[in-house]
Each structure stands twice: as C-alpha cells, then as structure tokens.
Short mmCIF file of N, CA and C in Angstrom, two decimals:
data_model
loop_
_atom_site.label_atom_id
_atom_site.label_comp_id
_atom_site.label_asym_id
_atom_site.label_seq_id
_atom_site.Cartn_x
_atom_site.Cartn_y
_atom_site.Cartn_z
N PRO A 1 32.98 -65.24 17.83
CA PRO A 1 33.04 -63.97 18.50
C PRO A 1 31.65 -63.38 18.65
N TYR A 2 31.52 -62.63 19.67
CA TYR A 2 30.21 -62.02 20.00
C TYR A 2 30.18 -60.63 19.38
N THR A 3 29.13 -60.29 18.68
CA THR A 3 28.93 -58.93 18.12
C THR A 3 27.58 -58.43 18.60
N ALA A 4 27.65 -57.21 19.05
CA ALA A 4 26.41 -56.59 19.55
C ALA A 4 25.55 -56.19 18.39
N ARG A 5 24.34 -56.51 18.51
CA ARG A 5 23.41 -56.08 17.43
C ARG A 5 22.55 -54.90 17.93
N VAL A 6 22.58 -53.90 17.14
CA VAL A 6 21.78 -52.74 17.46
C VAL A 6 20.45 -52.87 16.73
N PRO A 7 19.37 -52.85 17.53
CA PRO A 7 18.10 -52.95 16.84
C PRO A 7 17.83 -51.79 15.87
N ARG A 8 17.38 -52.16 14.75
CA ARG A 8 17.13 -51.10 13.76
C ARG A 8 15.81 -50.41 14.08
N ALA A 9 15.84 -49.05 14.04
CA ALA A 9 14.63 -48.32 14.32
C ALA A 9 13.65 -48.55 13.25
N ARG A 10 12.51 -48.97 13.64
CA ARG A 10 11.44 -49.21 12.68
C ARG A 10 10.49 -48.09 12.72
N GLY A 11 9.90 -47.82 11.58
CA GLY A 11 8.85 -46.80 11.51
C GLY A 11 9.38 -45.43 11.13
N TRP A 12 10.62 -45.15 11.39
CA TRP A 12 11.15 -43.82 11.01
C TRP A 12 11.20 -43.60 9.53
N GLY A 13 11.52 -44.66 8.81
CA GLY A 13 11.53 -44.56 7.35
C GLY A 13 10.16 -44.13 6.81
N ARG A 14 9.14 -44.82 7.30
CA ARG A 14 7.78 -44.50 6.89
C ARG A 14 7.33 -43.19 7.44
N ALA A 15 7.60 -42.90 8.73
CA ALA A 15 7.23 -41.60 9.33
C ALA A 15 7.96 -40.49 8.67
N GLY A 16 9.24 -40.66 8.39
CA GLY A 16 9.97 -39.62 7.66
C GLY A 16 9.43 -39.32 6.33
N GLY A 17 9.00 -40.37 5.62
CA GLY A 17 8.39 -40.20 4.29
C GLY A 17 7.07 -39.45 4.39
N LEU A 18 6.26 -39.78 5.44
CA LEU A 18 5.02 -39.10 5.63
C LEU A 18 5.24 -37.69 6.02
N LEU A 19 6.25 -37.40 6.84
CA LEU A 19 6.59 -36.04 7.22
C LEU A 19 7.01 -35.25 5.98
N ALA A 20 7.86 -35.78 5.17
CA ALA A 20 8.31 -35.16 3.94
C ALA A 20 7.12 -34.86 3.03
N ALA A 21 6.20 -35.83 2.89
CA ALA A 21 5.06 -35.62 2.03
C ALA A 21 4.13 -34.51 2.60
N ALA A 22 3.99 -34.48 3.91
CA ALA A 22 3.16 -33.43 4.51
C ALA A 22 3.78 -32.05 4.30
N CYS A 23 5.12 -31.99 4.44
CA CYS A 23 5.84 -30.69 4.17
C CYS A 23 5.63 -30.26 2.75
N LEU A 24 5.77 -31.23 1.82
CA LEU A 24 5.56 -30.89 0.40
C LEU A 24 4.18 -30.36 0.12
N VAL A 25 3.14 -31.01 0.74
CA VAL A 25 1.79 -30.55 0.53
C VAL A 25 1.63 -29.11 1.11
N ALA A 26 2.20 -28.90 2.27
CA ALA A 26 2.10 -27.57 2.89
C ALA A 26 2.77 -26.48 2.07
N VAL A 27 3.98 -26.80 1.55
CA VAL A 27 4.71 -25.83 0.73
C VAL A 27 3.90 -25.56 -0.56
N THR A 28 3.37 -26.58 -1.16
CA THR A 28 2.57 -26.44 -2.38
C THR A 28 1.35 -25.62 -2.13
N PHE A 29 0.69 -25.84 -1.02
CA PHE A 29 -0.50 -25.06 -0.63
C PHE A 29 -0.13 -23.59 -0.49
N VAL A 30 0.91 -23.29 0.22
CA VAL A 30 1.35 -21.90 0.41
C VAL A 30 1.74 -21.28 -0.93
N ALA A 31 2.43 -22.03 -1.78
CA ALA A 31 2.82 -21.51 -3.12
C ALA A 31 1.62 -21.16 -3.94
N VAL A 32 0.58 -22.07 -3.92
CA VAL A 32 -0.62 -21.82 -4.70
C VAL A 32 -1.34 -20.60 -4.13
N GLN A 33 -1.44 -20.48 -2.79
CA GLN A 33 -2.10 -19.33 -2.19
C GLN A 33 -1.38 -18.04 -2.55
N ASN A 34 -0.02 -18.06 -2.46
CA ASN A 34 0.74 -16.89 -2.80
C ASN A 34 0.58 -16.53 -4.27
N THR A 35 0.54 -17.54 -5.13
CA THR A 35 0.33 -17.28 -6.58
C THR A 35 -1.02 -16.62 -6.82
N GLN A 36 -2.06 -17.10 -6.14
CA GLN A 36 -3.39 -16.56 -6.32
C GLN A 36 -3.41 -15.11 -5.78
N SER A 37 -2.78 -14.97 -4.64
CA SER A 37 -2.70 -13.63 -4.00
C SER A 37 -1.94 -12.68 -4.90
N ASP A 38 -0.84 -13.17 -5.51
CA ASP A 38 -0.06 -12.33 -6.43
C ASP A 38 -0.91 -11.95 -7.64
N ARG A 39 -1.66 -12.93 -8.17
CA ARG A 39 -2.53 -12.64 -9.35
C ARG A 39 -3.58 -11.61 -8.97
N ASP A 40 -4.23 -11.75 -7.80
CA ASP A 40 -5.20 -10.79 -7.35
C ASP A 40 -4.57 -9.38 -7.23
N GLN A 41 -3.38 -9.37 -6.65
CA GLN A 41 -2.72 -8.09 -6.48
C GLN A 41 -2.37 -7.43 -7.81
N LEU A 42 -1.89 -8.31 -8.75
CA LEU A 42 -1.55 -7.79 -10.10
C LEU A 42 -2.80 -7.27 -10.78
N ASP A 43 -3.90 -7.98 -10.64
CA ASP A 43 -5.19 -7.47 -11.20
C ASP A 43 -5.57 -6.14 -10.61
N ARG A 44 -5.47 -5.99 -9.32
CA ARG A 44 -5.80 -4.73 -8.67
C ARG A 44 -4.90 -3.61 -9.15
N LEU A 45 -3.59 -3.90 -9.19
CA LEU A 45 -2.61 -2.88 -9.62
C LEU A 45 -2.85 -2.50 -11.08
N SER A 46 -3.17 -3.48 -11.91
CA SER A 46 -3.41 -3.21 -13.33
C SER A 46 -4.61 -2.25 -13.48
N SER A 47 -5.66 -2.54 -12.74
CA SER A 47 -6.87 -1.73 -12.75
C SER A 47 -6.53 -0.32 -12.20
N GLN A 48 -5.82 -0.27 -11.09
CA GLN A 48 -5.49 0.99 -10.48
C GLN A 48 -4.58 1.82 -11.41
N TYR A 49 -3.55 1.19 -11.90
CA TYR A 49 -2.57 1.95 -12.74
C TYR A 49 -3.22 2.32 -14.06
N GLY A 50 -4.19 1.53 -14.54
CA GLY A 50 -4.98 1.95 -15.69
C GLY A 50 -5.73 3.25 -15.47
N ARG A 51 -6.28 3.38 -14.26
CA ARG A 51 -6.99 4.58 -13.87
C ARG A 51 -5.97 5.76 -13.77
N PHE A 52 -4.79 5.46 -13.21
CA PHE A 52 -3.72 6.51 -13.17
C PHE A 52 -3.33 6.97 -14.56
N SER A 53 -3.19 6.03 -15.47
CA SER A 53 -2.79 6.32 -16.82
C SER A 53 -3.87 7.18 -17.49
N ASP A 54 -5.13 6.83 -17.28
CA ASP A 54 -6.26 7.56 -17.86
C ASP A 54 -6.23 9.00 -17.32
N LEU A 55 -6.01 9.17 -16.03
CA LEU A 55 -5.97 10.49 -15.44
C LEU A 55 -4.80 11.30 -16.04
N LEU A 56 -3.63 10.68 -16.09
CA LEU A 56 -2.45 11.38 -16.63
C LEU A 56 -2.61 11.81 -18.10
N SER A 57 -3.40 11.10 -18.84
CA SER A 57 -3.61 11.46 -20.24
C SER A 57 -4.80 12.40 -20.46
N THR A 58 -5.49 12.76 -19.42
CA THR A 58 -6.57 13.72 -19.52
C THR A 58 -6.04 15.08 -19.98
N PRO A 59 -6.64 15.71 -21.03
CA PRO A 59 -6.09 16.98 -21.54
C PRO A 59 -5.93 18.08 -20.51
N ASP A 60 -6.79 18.11 -19.44
CA ASP A 60 -6.66 19.21 -18.49
C ASP A 60 -5.84 18.83 -17.25
N ALA A 61 -5.20 17.66 -17.25
CA ALA A 61 -4.36 17.27 -16.14
C ALA A 61 -3.17 18.20 -15.94
N ARG A 62 -3.01 18.63 -14.70
CA ARG A 62 -1.86 19.47 -14.40
C ARG A 62 -1.12 18.95 -13.20
N LEU A 63 0.14 19.27 -13.18
CA LEU A 63 1.03 18.77 -12.14
C LEU A 63 1.44 19.87 -11.20
N VAL A 64 1.33 19.66 -9.90
CA VAL A 64 1.68 20.63 -8.88
C VAL A 64 2.52 19.87 -7.80
N SER A 65 3.56 20.46 -7.27
CA SER A 65 4.41 19.86 -6.26
C SER A 65 4.75 20.77 -5.15
N ALA A 66 5.19 20.23 -4.05
CA ALA A 66 5.66 20.99 -2.89
C ALA A 66 6.61 20.15 -2.09
N THR A 67 7.58 20.76 -1.43
CA THR A 67 8.48 20.08 -0.55
C THR A 67 7.99 20.22 0.85
N GLY A 68 8.00 19.15 1.59
CA GLY A 68 7.45 19.15 2.94
C GLY A 68 8.48 19.53 4.03
N THR A 69 8.03 19.53 5.22
CA THR A 69 8.85 19.94 6.37
C THR A 69 10.02 18.97 6.59
N ASN A 70 9.88 17.70 6.20
CA ASN A 70 10.94 16.75 6.42
C ASN A 70 11.77 16.51 5.18
N GLY A 71 11.60 17.37 4.15
CA GLY A 71 12.39 17.23 2.92
C GLY A 71 11.72 16.32 1.88
N ALA A 72 10.63 15.67 2.22
CA ALA A 72 9.90 14.87 1.30
C ALA A 72 9.20 15.71 0.28
N THR A 73 8.93 15.16 -0.87
CA THR A 73 8.24 15.90 -1.94
C THR A 73 6.85 15.24 -2.12
N GLY A 74 5.84 16.11 -2.23
CA GLY A 74 4.50 15.64 -2.58
C GLY A 74 4.17 16.22 -3.93
N THR A 75 3.57 15.39 -4.79
CA THR A 75 3.21 15.78 -6.15
C THR A 75 1.75 15.37 -6.35
N ALA A 76 0.95 16.27 -6.93
CA ALA A 76 -0.44 15.98 -7.26
C ALA A 76 -0.66 16.18 -8.77
N VAL A 77 -1.32 15.27 -9.38
CA VAL A 77 -1.81 15.40 -10.76
C VAL A 77 -3.29 15.63 -10.59
N VAL A 78 -3.76 16.79 -11.08
CA VAL A 78 -5.14 17.17 -10.86
C VAL A 78 -5.84 17.29 -12.19
N SER A 79 -7.05 16.78 -12.28
CA SER A 79 -7.90 16.94 -13.42
C SER A 79 -9.31 17.42 -12.95
N ALA A 80 -9.63 18.65 -13.35
CA ALA A 80 -10.91 19.22 -12.98
C ALA A 80 -12.03 18.47 -13.71
N SER A 81 -11.79 18.12 -15.00
CA SER A 81 -12.89 17.44 -15.77
C SER A 81 -13.21 16.10 -15.16
N ARG A 82 -12.22 15.42 -14.54
CA ARG A 82 -12.50 14.12 -13.93
C ARG A 82 -12.80 14.26 -12.49
N ASP A 83 -12.55 15.46 -11.88
CA ASP A 83 -12.77 15.71 -10.51
C ASP A 83 -11.95 14.73 -9.65
N GLU A 84 -10.68 14.50 -10.11
CA GLU A 84 -9.80 13.56 -9.45
C GLU A 84 -8.39 14.16 -9.26
N LEU A 85 -7.72 13.55 -8.35
CA LEU A 85 -6.34 13.94 -8.02
C LEU A 85 -5.53 12.67 -7.74
N LEU A 86 -4.35 12.59 -8.27
CA LEU A 86 -3.42 11.49 -8.01
C LEU A 86 -2.30 12.08 -7.18
N PHE A 87 -2.11 11.57 -5.93
CA PHE A 87 -1.05 12.08 -5.05
C PHE A 87 0.08 11.05 -5.03
N LEU A 88 1.32 11.60 -5.19
CA LEU A 88 2.53 10.76 -5.18
C LEU A 88 3.49 11.46 -4.23
N SER A 89 4.30 10.67 -3.56
CA SER A 89 5.31 11.24 -2.64
C SER A 89 6.69 10.66 -3.00
N ARG A 90 7.70 11.41 -2.58
CA ARG A 90 9.10 10.95 -2.77
C ARG A 90 9.87 11.30 -1.48
N ASP A 91 10.66 10.36 -1.02
CA ASP A 91 11.44 10.50 0.18
C ASP A 91 10.63 10.72 1.46
N LEU A 92 9.47 10.16 1.45
CA LEU A 92 8.61 10.27 2.63
C LEU A 92 8.95 9.11 3.62
N PRO A 93 9.38 9.41 4.82
CA PRO A 93 9.74 8.30 5.73
C PRO A 93 8.52 7.54 6.17
N ALA A 94 8.72 6.29 6.55
CA ALA A 94 7.59 5.49 7.03
C ALA A 94 7.08 6.11 8.37
N PRO A 95 5.78 6.14 8.49
CA PRO A 95 5.22 6.65 9.80
C PRO A 95 5.49 5.66 10.92
N PRO A 96 5.43 6.12 12.14
CA PRO A 96 5.54 5.11 13.24
C PRO A 96 4.56 3.99 13.11
N GLY A 97 4.81 2.87 13.72
CA GLY A 97 3.97 1.68 13.55
C GLY A 97 2.50 1.83 13.83
N ASP A 98 2.13 2.72 14.78
CA ASP A 98 0.75 2.93 15.12
C ASP A 98 0.13 4.12 14.41
N ARG A 99 0.80 4.61 13.38
CA ARG A 99 0.34 5.76 12.64
C ARG A 99 0.29 5.50 11.13
N VAL A 100 -0.39 6.42 10.45
CA VAL A 100 -0.57 6.26 9.01
C VAL A 100 -0.59 7.68 8.38
N TYR A 101 -0.23 7.77 7.10
CA TYR A 101 -0.35 9.09 6.46
C TYR A 101 -1.78 9.19 5.92
N GLN A 102 -2.38 10.39 6.13
CA GLN A 102 -3.72 10.66 5.65
C GLN A 102 -3.69 11.89 4.78
N LEU A 103 -4.36 11.79 3.64
CA LEU A 103 -4.44 12.93 2.69
C LEU A 103 -5.74 13.69 2.95
N TRP A 104 -5.62 15.06 2.80
CA TRP A 104 -6.77 15.90 3.06
C TRP A 104 -6.95 16.84 1.87
N LEU A 105 -8.18 17.05 1.46
CA LEU A 105 -8.52 18.09 0.48
C LEU A 105 -9.03 19.26 1.29
N ILE A 106 -8.46 20.44 1.03
CA ILE A 106 -8.84 21.61 1.80
C ILE A 106 -9.53 22.63 0.91
N ASP A 107 -10.76 22.96 1.28
CA ASP A 107 -11.56 23.97 0.57
C ASP A 107 -11.94 25.09 1.52
N ALA A 108 -12.86 25.94 1.12
CA ALA A 108 -13.25 27.07 1.95
C ALA A 108 -13.85 26.65 3.28
N ASP A 109 -14.38 25.43 3.37
CA ASP A 109 -14.96 24.87 4.60
C ASP A 109 -13.97 24.15 5.48
N GLY A 110 -12.73 24.04 5.04
CA GLY A 110 -11.70 23.36 5.80
C GLY A 110 -11.28 22.03 5.18
N PRO A 111 -10.51 21.21 5.97
CA PRO A 111 -10.04 19.92 5.45
C PRO A 111 -11.10 18.82 5.42
N HIS A 112 -11.01 18.00 4.39
CA HIS A 112 -11.91 16.85 4.22
C HIS A 112 -11.03 15.62 3.94
N PRO A 113 -11.27 14.44 4.60
CA PRO A 113 -10.43 13.30 4.37
C PRO A 113 -10.49 12.87 2.90
N ALA A 114 -9.38 12.53 2.33
CA ALA A 114 -9.27 12.10 0.94
C ALA A 114 -8.68 10.71 0.78
N GLY A 115 -8.25 10.11 1.89
CA GLY A 115 -7.70 8.78 1.78
C GLY A 115 -6.45 8.54 2.60
N LEU A 116 -6.16 7.27 2.79
CA LEU A 116 -4.97 6.92 3.56
C LEU A 116 -3.93 6.30 2.64
N LEU A 117 -2.66 6.61 2.83
CA LEU A 117 -1.61 6.02 2.07
C LEU A 117 -1.28 4.66 2.62
N THR A 118 -1.35 3.61 1.86
CA THR A 118 -1.07 2.31 2.37
C THR A 118 0.41 2.12 2.64
N SER A 119 1.24 2.88 1.96
CA SER A 119 2.68 2.94 2.22
C SER A 119 3.15 4.34 1.73
N PRO A 120 4.30 4.82 2.23
CA PRO A 120 4.75 6.13 1.82
C PRO A 120 5.00 6.29 0.32
N SER A 121 5.29 5.16 -0.35
CA SER A 121 5.57 5.26 -1.81
C SER A 121 4.40 4.87 -2.69
N THR A 122 3.26 4.57 -2.08
CA THR A 122 2.12 4.13 -2.92
C THR A 122 1.30 5.35 -3.37
N PRO A 123 1.03 5.43 -4.64
CA PRO A 123 0.17 6.54 -5.16
C PRO A 123 -1.26 6.44 -4.56
N LEU A 124 -1.93 7.57 -4.43
CA LEU A 124 -3.29 7.59 -3.90
C LEU A 124 -4.16 8.39 -4.88
N LEU A 125 -5.26 7.84 -5.31
CA LEU A 125 -6.19 8.50 -6.20
C LEU A 125 -7.34 8.96 -5.36
N ALA A 126 -7.69 10.24 -5.43
CA ALA A 126 -8.77 10.81 -4.65
C ALA A 126 -9.79 11.50 -5.58
N GLY A 127 -11.03 11.38 -5.28
CA GLY A 127 -12.11 12.03 -6.04
C GLY A 127 -12.65 13.22 -5.24
N GLY A 128 -13.55 13.95 -5.91
CA GLY A 128 -14.21 15.05 -5.25
C GLY A 128 -13.32 16.24 -4.99
N VAL A 129 -12.45 16.54 -5.93
CA VAL A 129 -11.46 17.60 -5.70
C VAL A 129 -11.94 19.02 -6.18
N SER A 130 -13.14 19.09 -6.81
CA SER A 130 -13.56 20.39 -7.26
C SER A 130 -13.80 21.31 -6.01
N GLY A 131 -13.28 22.48 -6.09
CA GLY A 131 -13.36 23.43 -5.02
C GLY A 131 -12.21 23.37 -4.04
N ALA A 132 -11.42 22.31 -4.10
CA ALA A 132 -10.27 22.22 -3.22
C ALA A 132 -9.18 23.20 -3.67
N GLN A 133 -8.66 23.92 -2.70
CA GLN A 133 -7.60 24.88 -2.93
C GLN A 133 -6.22 24.29 -2.61
N LYS A 134 -6.20 23.33 -1.68
CA LYS A 134 -4.94 22.74 -1.26
C LYS A 134 -5.20 21.23 -0.98
N VAL A 135 -4.09 20.51 -1.00
CA VAL A 135 -4.10 19.14 -0.54
C VAL A 135 -3.00 19.06 0.46
N ALA A 136 -3.26 18.35 1.61
CA ALA A 136 -2.27 18.21 2.69
C ALA A 136 -2.16 16.79 3.09
N LEU A 137 -0.99 16.47 3.64
CA LEU A 137 -0.67 15.14 4.14
C LEU A 137 -0.30 15.28 5.62
N THR A 138 -1.00 14.47 6.47
CA THR A 138 -0.68 14.52 7.93
C THR A 138 -0.39 13.07 8.39
N VAL A 139 0.13 12.98 9.54
CA VAL A 139 0.36 11.68 10.23
C VAL A 139 -0.77 11.52 11.23
N GLU A 140 -1.56 10.41 11.09
CA GLU A 140 -2.74 10.23 11.93
C GLU A 140 -2.67 8.86 12.57
N PRO A 141 -3.58 8.63 13.56
CA PRO A 141 -3.67 7.29 14.13
C PRO A 141 -4.05 6.26 13.11
N GLN A 142 -3.65 5.01 13.32
CA GLN A 142 -4.02 3.93 12.38
C GLN A 142 -5.52 3.95 12.11
N GLY A 143 -5.92 3.87 10.85
CA GLY A 143 -7.32 3.96 10.49
C GLY A 143 -7.75 5.33 10.10
N GLY A 144 -6.95 6.36 10.38
CA GLY A 144 -7.27 7.72 9.99
C GLY A 144 -8.10 8.49 11.01
N SER A 145 -8.34 9.71 10.73
CA SER A 145 -9.10 10.61 11.62
C SER A 145 -10.18 11.34 10.82
N PRO A 146 -11.22 11.80 11.51
CA PRO A 146 -12.23 12.63 10.82
C PRO A 146 -11.75 14.05 10.50
N SER A 147 -10.76 14.50 11.27
CA SER A 147 -10.14 15.82 11.03
C SER A 147 -8.66 15.71 11.40
N PRO A 148 -7.77 16.55 10.83
CA PRO A 148 -6.38 16.43 11.13
C PRO A 148 -6.06 16.61 12.60
N THR A 149 -5.11 15.79 13.07
CA THR A 149 -4.70 15.88 14.50
C THR A 149 -3.24 16.35 14.61
N THR A 150 -2.54 16.45 13.50
CA THR A 150 -1.16 16.93 13.54
C THR A 150 -0.99 17.98 12.47
N GLU A 151 0.17 18.70 12.51
CA GLU A 151 0.48 19.64 11.48
C GLU A 151 0.80 18.89 10.19
N PRO A 152 0.51 19.45 9.03
CA PRO A 152 0.81 18.82 7.76
C PRO A 152 2.27 18.58 7.58
N VAL A 153 2.61 17.44 6.95
CA VAL A 153 3.95 17.08 6.54
C VAL A 153 4.24 17.74 5.20
N VAL A 154 3.25 17.79 4.37
CA VAL A 154 3.31 18.41 3.02
C VAL A 154 2.00 19.12 2.74
N VAL A 155 2.09 20.31 2.14
CA VAL A 155 0.92 21.03 1.70
C VAL A 155 1.19 21.48 0.26
N ILE A 156 0.24 21.14 -0.59
CA ILE A 156 0.34 21.51 -2.05
C ILE A 156 -0.82 22.48 -2.35
N THR A 157 -0.47 23.59 -2.96
CA THR A 157 -1.50 24.56 -3.35
C THR A 157 -1.97 24.12 -4.74
N LEU A 158 -3.27 23.97 -4.81
CA LEU A 158 -3.88 23.54 -6.07
C LEU A 158 -4.42 24.70 -6.90
N ALA A 159 -4.96 25.71 -6.24
CA ALA A 159 -5.62 26.85 -6.94
C ALA A 159 -4.68 28.01 -7.08
#
C-alpha cells in the first residue's frame, strides 16, 4: 500500500527554542530593570517619608485644613522652625491629561510657586514658607506656571 509521507518541518524545533530563549532573556531583563527601578523608588520614598516624619515630629508643627470647591480636602503640616510645609490632599480628582496641580505659597507680595503634585494623592514638601499667610492649589498646564492661571481648588489659611 502507498502512504503519503509528509515532510517534517526542519528548523522549527531549533528556531522555537531560540525564540523561547530570547523571550526568557527579554523577560529577565525587564524584571531586573523593574526590580532596580523599584529599589530606586523605594530609596527615594524612604528618604522622602523620613523627611515627612522629621517634619511631623517637629515640636512647632501644626496642622491646618480646608475643604475645596470640589469637596476635596487639603491639609498642611507647617513648621516655622524648619521653614517647611507638607501638603496632603484627600478626594482630589485627577486633573485633565494636559494639566497638573500646582501648589502656591501666598504672602503679602502674592502667590509664589511651591511645587507640582505628581499625583493627586502624593504628599508635597515645600520650603520657604516663612511669611506665607495661605497656601493654594490650582490646576495649571503641564510643567506648571510662573503665576496661577485658574481659580484655586483649595485655599488653606496658615496665619
């Protein structure tokens, strides 16, 4: 009897093995990069939260809060001896994609940029608060502005 022979595909076994090995190397590389990135981020957070903890334990630290126009709450921990302020928010919606939240220190001369929030829930530490009577949060173009371009979302009276 006649039986048809199907030629066996050659090279796929080796090519498949090489492809699998290449995928494994790529996944390992990404995992190592993410692990290093995670370590770097943890180091930064540890340093940053250590500074927050130091500020919170300062004997003259005081807590002030206000509710914003959208129902979000802004809280500031202020220390005159350290000339620093820690700003925290709760229930702050994410800004539109091309916008960012910017913090302002307001003194007798008007508002001065104090930093950008990297996300609505990320604390922000600002220096140079002596003389500031208020702190305000506005929505600004990506990268921030030299002066406020919108009405404040939250205003906290410090003095």
